mmCIF file of C-alpha atoms and ligand atoms in Angstrom:
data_model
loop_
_atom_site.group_PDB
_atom_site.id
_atom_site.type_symbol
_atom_site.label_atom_id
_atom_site.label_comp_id
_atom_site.label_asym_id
_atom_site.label_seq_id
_atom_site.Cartn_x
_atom_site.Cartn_y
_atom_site.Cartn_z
ATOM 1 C CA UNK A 1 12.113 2.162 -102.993
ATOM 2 C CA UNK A 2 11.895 5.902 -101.835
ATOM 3 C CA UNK A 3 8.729 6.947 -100.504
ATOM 4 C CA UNK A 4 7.175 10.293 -100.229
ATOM 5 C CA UNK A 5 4.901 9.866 -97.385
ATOM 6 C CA UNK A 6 2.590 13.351 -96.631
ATOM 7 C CA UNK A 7 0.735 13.855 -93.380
ATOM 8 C CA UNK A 8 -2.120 16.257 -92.452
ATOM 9 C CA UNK A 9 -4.594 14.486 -90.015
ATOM 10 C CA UNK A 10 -4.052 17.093 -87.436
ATOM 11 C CA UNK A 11 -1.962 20.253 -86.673
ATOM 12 C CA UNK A 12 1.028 19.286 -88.155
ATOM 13 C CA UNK A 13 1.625 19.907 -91.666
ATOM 14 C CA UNK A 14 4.482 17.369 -92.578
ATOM 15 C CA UNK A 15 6.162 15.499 -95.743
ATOM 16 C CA UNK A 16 9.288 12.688 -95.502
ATOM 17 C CA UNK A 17 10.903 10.838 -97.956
ATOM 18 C CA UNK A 18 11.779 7.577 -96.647
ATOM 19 C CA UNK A 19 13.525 4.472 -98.145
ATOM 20 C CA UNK A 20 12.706 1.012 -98.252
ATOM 21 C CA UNK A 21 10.324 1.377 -95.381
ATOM 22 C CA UNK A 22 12.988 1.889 -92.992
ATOM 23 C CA UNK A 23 16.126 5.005 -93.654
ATOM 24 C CA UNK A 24 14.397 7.964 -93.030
ATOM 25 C CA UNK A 25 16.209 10.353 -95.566
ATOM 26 C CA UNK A 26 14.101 13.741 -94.994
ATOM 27 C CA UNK A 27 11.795 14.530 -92.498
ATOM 28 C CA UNK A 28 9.942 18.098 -92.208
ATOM 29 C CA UNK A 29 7.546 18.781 -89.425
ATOM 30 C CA UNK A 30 6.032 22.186 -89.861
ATOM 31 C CA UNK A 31 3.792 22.567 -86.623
ATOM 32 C CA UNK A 32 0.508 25.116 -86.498
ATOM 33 C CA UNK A 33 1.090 25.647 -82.523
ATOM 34 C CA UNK A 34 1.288 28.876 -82.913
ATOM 35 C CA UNK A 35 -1.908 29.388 -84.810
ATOM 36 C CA UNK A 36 -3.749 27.601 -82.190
ATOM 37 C CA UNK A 37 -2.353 28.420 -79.322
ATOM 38 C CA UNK A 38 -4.510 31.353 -78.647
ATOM 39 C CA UNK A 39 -7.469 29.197 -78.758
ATOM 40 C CA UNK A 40 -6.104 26.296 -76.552
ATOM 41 C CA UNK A 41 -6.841 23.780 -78.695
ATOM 42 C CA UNK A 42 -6.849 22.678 -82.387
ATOM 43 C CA UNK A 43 -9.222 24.770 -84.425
ATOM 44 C CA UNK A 44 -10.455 22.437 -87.349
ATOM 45 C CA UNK A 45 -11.028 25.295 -89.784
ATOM 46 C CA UNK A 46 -7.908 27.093 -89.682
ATOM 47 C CA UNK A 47 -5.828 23.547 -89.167
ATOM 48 C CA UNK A 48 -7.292 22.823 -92.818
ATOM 49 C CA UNK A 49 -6.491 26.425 -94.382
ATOM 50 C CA UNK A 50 -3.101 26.727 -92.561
ATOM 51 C CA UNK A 51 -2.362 22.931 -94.465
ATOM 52 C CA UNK A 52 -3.331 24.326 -97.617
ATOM 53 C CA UNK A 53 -0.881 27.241 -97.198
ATOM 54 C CA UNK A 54 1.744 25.128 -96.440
ATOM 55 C CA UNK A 55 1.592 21.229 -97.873
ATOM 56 C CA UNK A 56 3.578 23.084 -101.634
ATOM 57 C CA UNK A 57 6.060 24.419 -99.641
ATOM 58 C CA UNK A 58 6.856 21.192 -97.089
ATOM 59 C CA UNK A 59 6.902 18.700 -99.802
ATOM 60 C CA UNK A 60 9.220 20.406 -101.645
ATOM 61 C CA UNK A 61 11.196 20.821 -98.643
ATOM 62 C CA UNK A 62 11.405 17.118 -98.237
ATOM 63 C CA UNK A 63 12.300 16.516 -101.551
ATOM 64 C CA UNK A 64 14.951 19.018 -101.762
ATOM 65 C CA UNK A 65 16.318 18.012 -98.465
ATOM 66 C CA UNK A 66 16.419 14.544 -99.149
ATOM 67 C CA UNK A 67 18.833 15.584 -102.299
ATOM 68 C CA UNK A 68 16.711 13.590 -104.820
ATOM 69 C CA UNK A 69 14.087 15.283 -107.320
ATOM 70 C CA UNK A 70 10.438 13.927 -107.998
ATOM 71 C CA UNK A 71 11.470 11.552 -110.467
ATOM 72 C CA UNK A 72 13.549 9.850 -108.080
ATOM 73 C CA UNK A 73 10.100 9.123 -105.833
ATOM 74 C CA UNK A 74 8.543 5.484 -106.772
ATOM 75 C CA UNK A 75 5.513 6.227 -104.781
ATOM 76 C CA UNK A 76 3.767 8.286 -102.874
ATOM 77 C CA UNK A 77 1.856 7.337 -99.575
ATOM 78 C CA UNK A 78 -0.596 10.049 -97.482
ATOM 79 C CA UNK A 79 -2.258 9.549 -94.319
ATOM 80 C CA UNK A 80 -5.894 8.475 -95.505
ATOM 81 C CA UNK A 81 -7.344 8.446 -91.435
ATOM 82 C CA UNK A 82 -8.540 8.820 -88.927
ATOM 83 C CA UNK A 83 -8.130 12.802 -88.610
ATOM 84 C CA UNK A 84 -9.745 16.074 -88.970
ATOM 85 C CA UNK A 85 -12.184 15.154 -92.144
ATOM 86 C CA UNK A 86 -11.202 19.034 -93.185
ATOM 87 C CA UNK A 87 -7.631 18.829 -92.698
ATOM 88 C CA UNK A 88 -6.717 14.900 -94.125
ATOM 89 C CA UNK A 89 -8.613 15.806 -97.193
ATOM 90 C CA UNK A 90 -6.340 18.676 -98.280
ATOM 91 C CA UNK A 91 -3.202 16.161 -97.830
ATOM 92 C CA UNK A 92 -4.738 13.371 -99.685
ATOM 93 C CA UNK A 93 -5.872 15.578 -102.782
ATOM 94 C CA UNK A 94 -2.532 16.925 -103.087
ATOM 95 C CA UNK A 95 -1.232 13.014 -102.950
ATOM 96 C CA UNK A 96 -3.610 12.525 -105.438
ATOM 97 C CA UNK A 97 -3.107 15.384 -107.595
ATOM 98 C CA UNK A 98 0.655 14.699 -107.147
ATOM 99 C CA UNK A 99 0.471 10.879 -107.909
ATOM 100 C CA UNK A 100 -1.416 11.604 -111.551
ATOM 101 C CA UNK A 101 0.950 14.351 -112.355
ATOM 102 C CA UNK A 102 4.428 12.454 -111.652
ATOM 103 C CA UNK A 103 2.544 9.127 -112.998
ATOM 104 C CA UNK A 104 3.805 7.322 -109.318
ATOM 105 C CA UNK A 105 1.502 5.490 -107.418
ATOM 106 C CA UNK A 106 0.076 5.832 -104.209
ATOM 107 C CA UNK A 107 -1.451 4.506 -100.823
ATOM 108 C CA UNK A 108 -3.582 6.126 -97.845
ATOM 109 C CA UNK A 109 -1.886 4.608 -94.794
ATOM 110 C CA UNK A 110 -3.625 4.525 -91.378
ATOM 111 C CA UNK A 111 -2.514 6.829 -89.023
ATOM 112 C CA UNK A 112 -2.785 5.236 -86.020
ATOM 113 C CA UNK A 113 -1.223 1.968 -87.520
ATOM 114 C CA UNK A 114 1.655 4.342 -88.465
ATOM 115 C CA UNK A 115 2.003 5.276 -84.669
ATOM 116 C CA UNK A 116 2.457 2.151 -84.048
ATOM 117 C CA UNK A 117 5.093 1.418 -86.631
ATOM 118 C CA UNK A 118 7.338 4.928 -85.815
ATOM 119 C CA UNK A 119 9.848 2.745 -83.687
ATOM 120 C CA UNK A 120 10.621 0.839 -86.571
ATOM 121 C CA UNK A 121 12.211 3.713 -88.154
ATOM 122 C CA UNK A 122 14.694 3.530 -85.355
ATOM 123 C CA UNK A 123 14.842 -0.227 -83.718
ATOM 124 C CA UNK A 124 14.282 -3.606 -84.824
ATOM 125 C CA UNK A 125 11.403 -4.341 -82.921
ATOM 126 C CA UNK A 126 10.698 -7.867 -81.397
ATOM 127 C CA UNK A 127 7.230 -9.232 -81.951
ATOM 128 C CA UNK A 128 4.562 -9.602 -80.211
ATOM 129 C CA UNK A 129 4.927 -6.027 -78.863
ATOM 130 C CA UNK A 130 1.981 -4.326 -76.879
ATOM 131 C CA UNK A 131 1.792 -0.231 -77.988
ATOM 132 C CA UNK A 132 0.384 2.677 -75.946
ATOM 133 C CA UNK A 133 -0.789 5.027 -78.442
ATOM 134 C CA UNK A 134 -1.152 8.375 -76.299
ATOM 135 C CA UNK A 135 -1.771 11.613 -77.534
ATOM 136 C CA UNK A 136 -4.081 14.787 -78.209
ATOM 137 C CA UNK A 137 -6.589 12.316 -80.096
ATOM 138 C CA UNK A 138 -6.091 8.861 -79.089
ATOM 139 C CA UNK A 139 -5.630 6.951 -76.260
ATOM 140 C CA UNK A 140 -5.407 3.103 -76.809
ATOM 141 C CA UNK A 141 -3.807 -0.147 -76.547
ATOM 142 C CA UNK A 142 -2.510 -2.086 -79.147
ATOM 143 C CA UNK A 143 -1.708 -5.729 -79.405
ATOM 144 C CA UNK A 144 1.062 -5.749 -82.163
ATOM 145 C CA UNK A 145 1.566 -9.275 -83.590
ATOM 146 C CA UNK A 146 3.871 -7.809 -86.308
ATOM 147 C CA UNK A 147 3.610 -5.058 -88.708
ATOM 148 C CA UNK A 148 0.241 -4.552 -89.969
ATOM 149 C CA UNK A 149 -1.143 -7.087 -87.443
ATOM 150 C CA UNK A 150 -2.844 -5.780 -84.652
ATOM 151 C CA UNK A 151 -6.028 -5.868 -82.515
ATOM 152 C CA UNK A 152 -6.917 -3.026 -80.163
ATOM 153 C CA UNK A 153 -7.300 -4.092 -76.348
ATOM 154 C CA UNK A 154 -8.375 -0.792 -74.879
ATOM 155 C CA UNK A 155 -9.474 2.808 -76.196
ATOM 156 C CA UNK A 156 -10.524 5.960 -74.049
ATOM 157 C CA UNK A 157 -14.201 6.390 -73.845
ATOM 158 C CA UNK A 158 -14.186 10.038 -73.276
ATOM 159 C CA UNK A 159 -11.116 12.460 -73.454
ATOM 160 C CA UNK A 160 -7.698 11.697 -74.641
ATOM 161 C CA UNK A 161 -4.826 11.572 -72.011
ATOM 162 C CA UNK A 162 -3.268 14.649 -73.974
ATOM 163 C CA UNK A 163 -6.520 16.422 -74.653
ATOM 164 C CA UNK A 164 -7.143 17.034 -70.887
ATOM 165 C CA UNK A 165 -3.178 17.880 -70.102
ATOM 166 C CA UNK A 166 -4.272 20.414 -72.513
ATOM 167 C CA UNK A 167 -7.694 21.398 -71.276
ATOM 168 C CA UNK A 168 -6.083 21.832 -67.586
ATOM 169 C CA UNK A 169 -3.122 24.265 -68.377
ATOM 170 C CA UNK A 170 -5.411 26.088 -70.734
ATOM 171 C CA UNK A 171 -8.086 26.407 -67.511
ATOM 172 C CA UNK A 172 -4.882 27.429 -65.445
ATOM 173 C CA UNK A 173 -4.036 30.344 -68.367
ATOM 174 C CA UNK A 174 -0.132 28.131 -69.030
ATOM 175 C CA UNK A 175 -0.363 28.383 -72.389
ATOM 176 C CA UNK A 176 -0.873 25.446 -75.334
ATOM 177 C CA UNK A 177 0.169 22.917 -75.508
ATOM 178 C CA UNK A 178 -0.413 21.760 -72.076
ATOM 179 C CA UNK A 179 1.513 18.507 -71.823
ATOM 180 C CA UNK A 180 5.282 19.955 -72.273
ATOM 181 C CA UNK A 181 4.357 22.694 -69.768
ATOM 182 C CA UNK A 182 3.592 20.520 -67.313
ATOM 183 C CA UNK A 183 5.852 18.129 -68.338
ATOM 184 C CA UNK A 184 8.034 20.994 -67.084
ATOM 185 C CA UNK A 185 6.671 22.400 -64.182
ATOM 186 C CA UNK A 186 5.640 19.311 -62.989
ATOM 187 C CA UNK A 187 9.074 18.323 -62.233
ATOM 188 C CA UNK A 188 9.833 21.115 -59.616
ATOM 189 C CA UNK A 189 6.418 20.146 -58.090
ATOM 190 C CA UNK A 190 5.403 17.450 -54.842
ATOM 191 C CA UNK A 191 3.296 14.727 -56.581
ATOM 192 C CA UNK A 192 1.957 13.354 -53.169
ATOM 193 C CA UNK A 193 0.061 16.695 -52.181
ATOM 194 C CA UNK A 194 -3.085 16.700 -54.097
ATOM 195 C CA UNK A 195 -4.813 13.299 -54.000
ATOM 196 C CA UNK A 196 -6.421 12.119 -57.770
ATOM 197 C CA UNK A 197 -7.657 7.852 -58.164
ATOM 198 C CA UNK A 198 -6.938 5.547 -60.579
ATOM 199 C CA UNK A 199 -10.651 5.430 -62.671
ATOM 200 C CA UNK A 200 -12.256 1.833 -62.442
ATOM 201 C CA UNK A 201 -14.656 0.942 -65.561
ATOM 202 C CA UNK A 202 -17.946 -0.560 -63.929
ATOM 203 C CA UNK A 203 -18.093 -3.070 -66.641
ATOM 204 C CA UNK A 204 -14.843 -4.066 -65.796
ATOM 205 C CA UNK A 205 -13.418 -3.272 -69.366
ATOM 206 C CA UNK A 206 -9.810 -2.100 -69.387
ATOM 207 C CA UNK A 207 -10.802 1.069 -71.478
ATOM 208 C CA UNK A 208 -9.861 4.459 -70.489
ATOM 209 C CA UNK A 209 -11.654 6.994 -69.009
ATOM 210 C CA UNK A 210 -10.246 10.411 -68.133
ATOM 211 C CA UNK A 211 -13.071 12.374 -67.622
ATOM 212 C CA UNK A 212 -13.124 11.346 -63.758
ATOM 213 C CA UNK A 213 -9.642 13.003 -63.310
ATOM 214 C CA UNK A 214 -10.461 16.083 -65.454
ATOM 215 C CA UNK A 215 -13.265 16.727 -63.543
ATOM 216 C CA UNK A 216 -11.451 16.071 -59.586
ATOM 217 C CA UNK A 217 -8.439 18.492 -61.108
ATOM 218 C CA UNK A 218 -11.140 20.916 -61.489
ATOM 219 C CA UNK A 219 -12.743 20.204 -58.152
ATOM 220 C CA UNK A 220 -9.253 21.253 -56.668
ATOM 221 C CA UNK A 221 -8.107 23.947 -58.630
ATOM 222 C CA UNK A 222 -11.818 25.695 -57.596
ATOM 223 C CA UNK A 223 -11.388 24.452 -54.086
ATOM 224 C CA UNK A 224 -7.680 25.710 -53.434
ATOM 225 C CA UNK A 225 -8.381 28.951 -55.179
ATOM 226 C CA UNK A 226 -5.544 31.267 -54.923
ATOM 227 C CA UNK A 227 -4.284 28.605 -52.496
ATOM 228 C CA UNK A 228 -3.111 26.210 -55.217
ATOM 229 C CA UNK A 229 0.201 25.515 -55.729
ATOM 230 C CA UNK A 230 0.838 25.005 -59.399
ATOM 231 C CA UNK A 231 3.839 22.583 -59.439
ATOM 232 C CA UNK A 232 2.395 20.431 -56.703
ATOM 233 C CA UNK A 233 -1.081 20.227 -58.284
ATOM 234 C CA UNK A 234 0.194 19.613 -62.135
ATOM 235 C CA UNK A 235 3.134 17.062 -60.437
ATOM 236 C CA UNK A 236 -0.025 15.402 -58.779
ATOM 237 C CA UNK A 237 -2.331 15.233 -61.611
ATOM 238 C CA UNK A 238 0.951 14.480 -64.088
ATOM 239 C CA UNK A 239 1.763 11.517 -62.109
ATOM 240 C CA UNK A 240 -2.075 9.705 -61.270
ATOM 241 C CA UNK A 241 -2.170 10.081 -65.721
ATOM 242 C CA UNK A 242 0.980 8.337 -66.079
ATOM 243 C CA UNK A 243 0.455 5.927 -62.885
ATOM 244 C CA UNK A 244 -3.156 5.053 -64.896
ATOM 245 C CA UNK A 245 -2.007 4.427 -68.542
ATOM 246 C CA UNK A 246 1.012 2.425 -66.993
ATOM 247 C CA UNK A 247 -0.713 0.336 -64.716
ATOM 248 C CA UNK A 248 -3.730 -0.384 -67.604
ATOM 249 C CA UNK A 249 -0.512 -1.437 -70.289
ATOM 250 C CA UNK A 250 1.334 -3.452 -68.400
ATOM 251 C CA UNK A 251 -2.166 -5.363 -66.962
ATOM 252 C CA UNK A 252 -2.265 -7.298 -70.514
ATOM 253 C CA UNK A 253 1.178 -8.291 -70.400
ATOM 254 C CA UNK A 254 0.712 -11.649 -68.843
ATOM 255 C CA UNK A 255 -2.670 -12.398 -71.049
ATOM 256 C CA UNK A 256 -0.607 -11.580 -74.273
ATOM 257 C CA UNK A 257 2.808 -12.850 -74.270
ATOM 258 C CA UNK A 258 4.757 -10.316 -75.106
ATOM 259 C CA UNK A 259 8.151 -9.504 -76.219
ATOM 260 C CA UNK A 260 8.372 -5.648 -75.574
ATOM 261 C CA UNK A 261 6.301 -2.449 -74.727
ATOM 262 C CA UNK A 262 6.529 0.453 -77.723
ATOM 263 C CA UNK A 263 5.520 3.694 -76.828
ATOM 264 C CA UNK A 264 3.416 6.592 -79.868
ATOM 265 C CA UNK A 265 1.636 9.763 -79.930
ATOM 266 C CA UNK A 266 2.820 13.360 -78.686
ATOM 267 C CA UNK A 267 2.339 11.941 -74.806
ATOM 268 C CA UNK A 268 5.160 9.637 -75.149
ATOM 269 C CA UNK A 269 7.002 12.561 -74.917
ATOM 270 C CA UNK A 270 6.596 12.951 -71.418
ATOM 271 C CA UNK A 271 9.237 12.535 -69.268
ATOM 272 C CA UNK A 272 7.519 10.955 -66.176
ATOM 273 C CA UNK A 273 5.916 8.215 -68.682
ATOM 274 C CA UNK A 274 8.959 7.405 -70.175
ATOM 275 C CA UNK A 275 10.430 6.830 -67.093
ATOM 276 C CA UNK A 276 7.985 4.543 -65.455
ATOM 277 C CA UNK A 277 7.457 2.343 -68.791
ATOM 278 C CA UNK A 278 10.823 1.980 -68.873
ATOM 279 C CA UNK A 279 10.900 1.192 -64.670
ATOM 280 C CA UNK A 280 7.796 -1.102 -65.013
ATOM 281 C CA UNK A 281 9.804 -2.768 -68.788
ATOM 282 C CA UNK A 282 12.591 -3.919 -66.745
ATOM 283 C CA UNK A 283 10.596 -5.461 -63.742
ATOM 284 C CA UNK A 284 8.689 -7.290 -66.072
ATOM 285 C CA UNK A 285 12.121 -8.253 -68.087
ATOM 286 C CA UNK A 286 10.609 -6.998 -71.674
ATOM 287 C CA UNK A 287 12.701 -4.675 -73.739
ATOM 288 C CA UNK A 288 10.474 -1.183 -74.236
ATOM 289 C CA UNK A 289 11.263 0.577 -77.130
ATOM 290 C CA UNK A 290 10.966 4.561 -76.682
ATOM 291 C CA UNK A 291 10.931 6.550 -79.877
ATOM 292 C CA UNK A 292 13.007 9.943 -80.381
ATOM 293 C CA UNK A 293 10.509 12.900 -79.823
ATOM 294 C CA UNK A 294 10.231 14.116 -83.304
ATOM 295 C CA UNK A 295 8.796 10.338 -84.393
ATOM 296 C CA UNK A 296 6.734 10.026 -80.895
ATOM 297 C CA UNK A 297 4.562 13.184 -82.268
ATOM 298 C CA UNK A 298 2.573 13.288 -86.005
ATOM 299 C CA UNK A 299 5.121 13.214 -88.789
ATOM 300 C CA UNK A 300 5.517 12.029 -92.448
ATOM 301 C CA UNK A 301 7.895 9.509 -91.958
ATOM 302 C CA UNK A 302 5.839 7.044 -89.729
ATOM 303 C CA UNK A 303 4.058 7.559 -92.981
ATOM 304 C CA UNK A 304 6.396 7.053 -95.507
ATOM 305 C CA UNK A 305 7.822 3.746 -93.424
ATOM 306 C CA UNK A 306 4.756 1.779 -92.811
ATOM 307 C CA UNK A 307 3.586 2.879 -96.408
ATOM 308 C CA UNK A 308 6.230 0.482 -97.908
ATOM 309 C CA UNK A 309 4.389 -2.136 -96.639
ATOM 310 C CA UNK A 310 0.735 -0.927 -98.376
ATOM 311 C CA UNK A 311 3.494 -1.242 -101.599
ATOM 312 C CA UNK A 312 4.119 -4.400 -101.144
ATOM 313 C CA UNK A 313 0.970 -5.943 -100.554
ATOM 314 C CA UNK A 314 -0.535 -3.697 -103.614
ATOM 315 C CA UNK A 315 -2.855 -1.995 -100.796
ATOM 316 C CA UNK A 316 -2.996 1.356 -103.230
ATOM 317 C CA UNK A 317 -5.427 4.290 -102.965
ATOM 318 C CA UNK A 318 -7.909 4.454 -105.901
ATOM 319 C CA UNK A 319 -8.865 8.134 -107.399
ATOM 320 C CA UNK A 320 -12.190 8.064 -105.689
ATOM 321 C CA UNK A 321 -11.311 6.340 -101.860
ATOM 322 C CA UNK A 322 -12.248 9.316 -99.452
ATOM 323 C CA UNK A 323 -10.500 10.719 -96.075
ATOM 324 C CA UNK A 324 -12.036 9.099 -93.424
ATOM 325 C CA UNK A 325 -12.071 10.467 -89.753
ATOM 326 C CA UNK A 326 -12.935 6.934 -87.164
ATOM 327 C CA UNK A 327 -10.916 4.376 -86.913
ATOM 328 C CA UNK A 328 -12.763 1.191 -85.697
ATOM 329 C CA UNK A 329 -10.436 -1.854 -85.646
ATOM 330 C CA UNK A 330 -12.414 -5.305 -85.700
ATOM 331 C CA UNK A 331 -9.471 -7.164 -85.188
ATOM 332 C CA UNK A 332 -6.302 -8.910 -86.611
ATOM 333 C CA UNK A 333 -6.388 -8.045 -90.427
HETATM 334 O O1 KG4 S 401 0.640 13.107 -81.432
HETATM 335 P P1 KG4 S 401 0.430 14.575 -81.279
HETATM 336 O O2 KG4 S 401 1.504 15.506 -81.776
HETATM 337 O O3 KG4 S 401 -0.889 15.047 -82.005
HETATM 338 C C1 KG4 S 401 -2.122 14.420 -81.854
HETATM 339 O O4 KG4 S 401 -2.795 14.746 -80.848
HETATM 340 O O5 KG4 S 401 -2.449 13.579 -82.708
HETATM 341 O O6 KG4 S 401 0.136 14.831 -79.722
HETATM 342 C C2 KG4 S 401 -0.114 16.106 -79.210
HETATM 343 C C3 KG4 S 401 -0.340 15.951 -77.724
HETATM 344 C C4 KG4 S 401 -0.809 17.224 -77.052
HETATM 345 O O7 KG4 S 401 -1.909 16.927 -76.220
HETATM 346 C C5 KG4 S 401 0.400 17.653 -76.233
HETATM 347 O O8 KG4 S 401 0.064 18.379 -75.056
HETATM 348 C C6 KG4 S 401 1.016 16.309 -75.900
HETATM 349 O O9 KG4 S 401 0.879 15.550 -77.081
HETATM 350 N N1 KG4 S 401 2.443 16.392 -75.515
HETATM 351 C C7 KG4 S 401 2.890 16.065 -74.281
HETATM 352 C C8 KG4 S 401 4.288 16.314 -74.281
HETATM 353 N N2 KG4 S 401 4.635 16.759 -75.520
HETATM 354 C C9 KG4 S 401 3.484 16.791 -76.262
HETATM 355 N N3 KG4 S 401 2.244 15.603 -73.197
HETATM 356 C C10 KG4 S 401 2.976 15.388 -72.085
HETATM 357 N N4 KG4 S 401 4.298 15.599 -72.007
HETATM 358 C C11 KG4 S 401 4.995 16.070 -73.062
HETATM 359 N N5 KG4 S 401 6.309 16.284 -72.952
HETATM 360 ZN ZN1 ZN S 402 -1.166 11.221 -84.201
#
């Protein structure tokens, strides 16, 4: 079954055919960075009108690429939520609009479930898993029974992990976005010299925070002044994110027996996390499955893979079922 999955929750304006739920056949990313960078962050309104310039062109793209035509699509699957409300709904009315015209049918897939399913596209991963969703948006932990079964164990009650990588190098004039800068510098820098803490819920919940270390990297960087020095302060404040969102993942291990660690959202990226997941995996003797960079970040076929599975339970998307923007798990479906 080949499946044209479309994504548009964010910044990145993307469309992959994939088949069967697993062979990713085309995959185009076409990312706005550019259009935000001068503003440091995502911009809703021009994310949605920069989509609607582009979703035509994209899904073509991914049709063309994949060397098939539109009759050879058996469905078509969009990212319904959670998102920009603006920017999701121009990718689901063209699914829509696209589904009545070709006479296919369709699905709104959940984004964040689709996270967690990316390193399907490229492993065979062993169940239960535990997932760190980390990016711009989302911070969270997943308990991953199989596909499509999952309860969330922790969230972030305030910032994202990416959102203040990229509030920081913004605030330090390095340009957007944040993380892969720092990502790079961060490597030449001395990660002992500027002293950040691991944040401690007072209720005790194993949700993130991150607006404690947002606001002691500011505390320095006003402090230091012209003193700072940039590689040691982003290595420092790199490495206390990292230690945090490692140390929090692997805390559930023993509670939920798990069989591996899988790693999704733009964060998972990051060198330094990579690293120490996969460190911290091989203590703990669980395999850790590490997408490729292009599936770590938003794209279509994360979509188009976990859509297959909507298909087969005959989850479809009605004419009138709306974007939505929250995502608020209650549990194991
Ligand atoms: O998943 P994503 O593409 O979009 C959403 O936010 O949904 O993630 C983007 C985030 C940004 O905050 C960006 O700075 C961060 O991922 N990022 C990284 C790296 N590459 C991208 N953060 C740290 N290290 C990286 N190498
Ligand atoms: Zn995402």
């Amino acid at each position: 079954m080949n499946i044209l999955g479309i994504e548009t929750s964010c910044d990145e304006t993307a469309a992959s055919v994939v088949s069967d739920g697993k062979k990713i056949i085309s995959n185009i990313i076409y990312s706005q960075e550019r259009v935000h960078s001068h503003y440091g962050g995502v911009v809703p309104e021009l994310a949605s009108r920069e989509h609607v310039k582009r979703i035509d062109s994209i899904v073509k793209k991914a049709v063309d690429s994949a060397k098939i035509s539109f009759s050879n699509i058996d469905g078509i699957a969009a990212t319904q939520g959670p998102g920009l409300i603006g920017s999701l709904l121009v990718g689901v009315s063209f699914a829509k609009a696209l589904s009545i015209s070709l006479s296919k049918p369709l699905v709104g897939v959940n984004h964040i479930l689709a996270h967690l399913y990316a390193p399907e596209l490229e492993f065979s991963i062993e169940y239960p898993a535990l997932g760190l969703i980390v990016s711009g948006g989302h911070t969270s932990v997943y308990y991953v029974e199989g596909i499509l079964k999952y309860k969330r164990l922790a969230r972030t009650r305030d910032d994202a992990a990416g959102e203040i990588l990229d509030k920081i190098a913004k605030y330090l004039s390095l340009g957007y976005p944040g993380g892969p800068i720092i990502d790079k510098i961060a490597k030449s820098g001395n990660k002992d010299r500027y002293k950040f803490t691991i944040p401690r819920m007072r209720d005790k919940s194993r949700d993130f925070s991150f607006s404690g270390i947002k606001s002691a990297a500011l505390r320095i960087i006003r402090k230091e002044g012209k003193k700072l020095n940039i590689p040691d302060f982003l290595a420092s404040f790199q490495n206390i994110i990292v230690k945090y969102l490692v140390s929090n993942l692997f805390s559930f291990i023993s509670e939920y027996k798990t069989r591996s660690i899988i790693l999704a959202g733009g964060v998972s990226r990051n060198s330094e996390l990579r690293f120490a997941v996969e460190k911290e995996a091989k203590k703990n003797g669980i395999k850790y499955f590490l997408p490729s960079p292009e599936l770590c970040t938003d794209n279509a076929a994360m979509i188009a893979g976990l859509g297959f599975f909507y298909f087969q339970k005959g989850d479809f998307l009605s004419l009138s079922s709306p974007p939505f923007s929250r995502f608020e798990p209650k549990g194991f479906k």
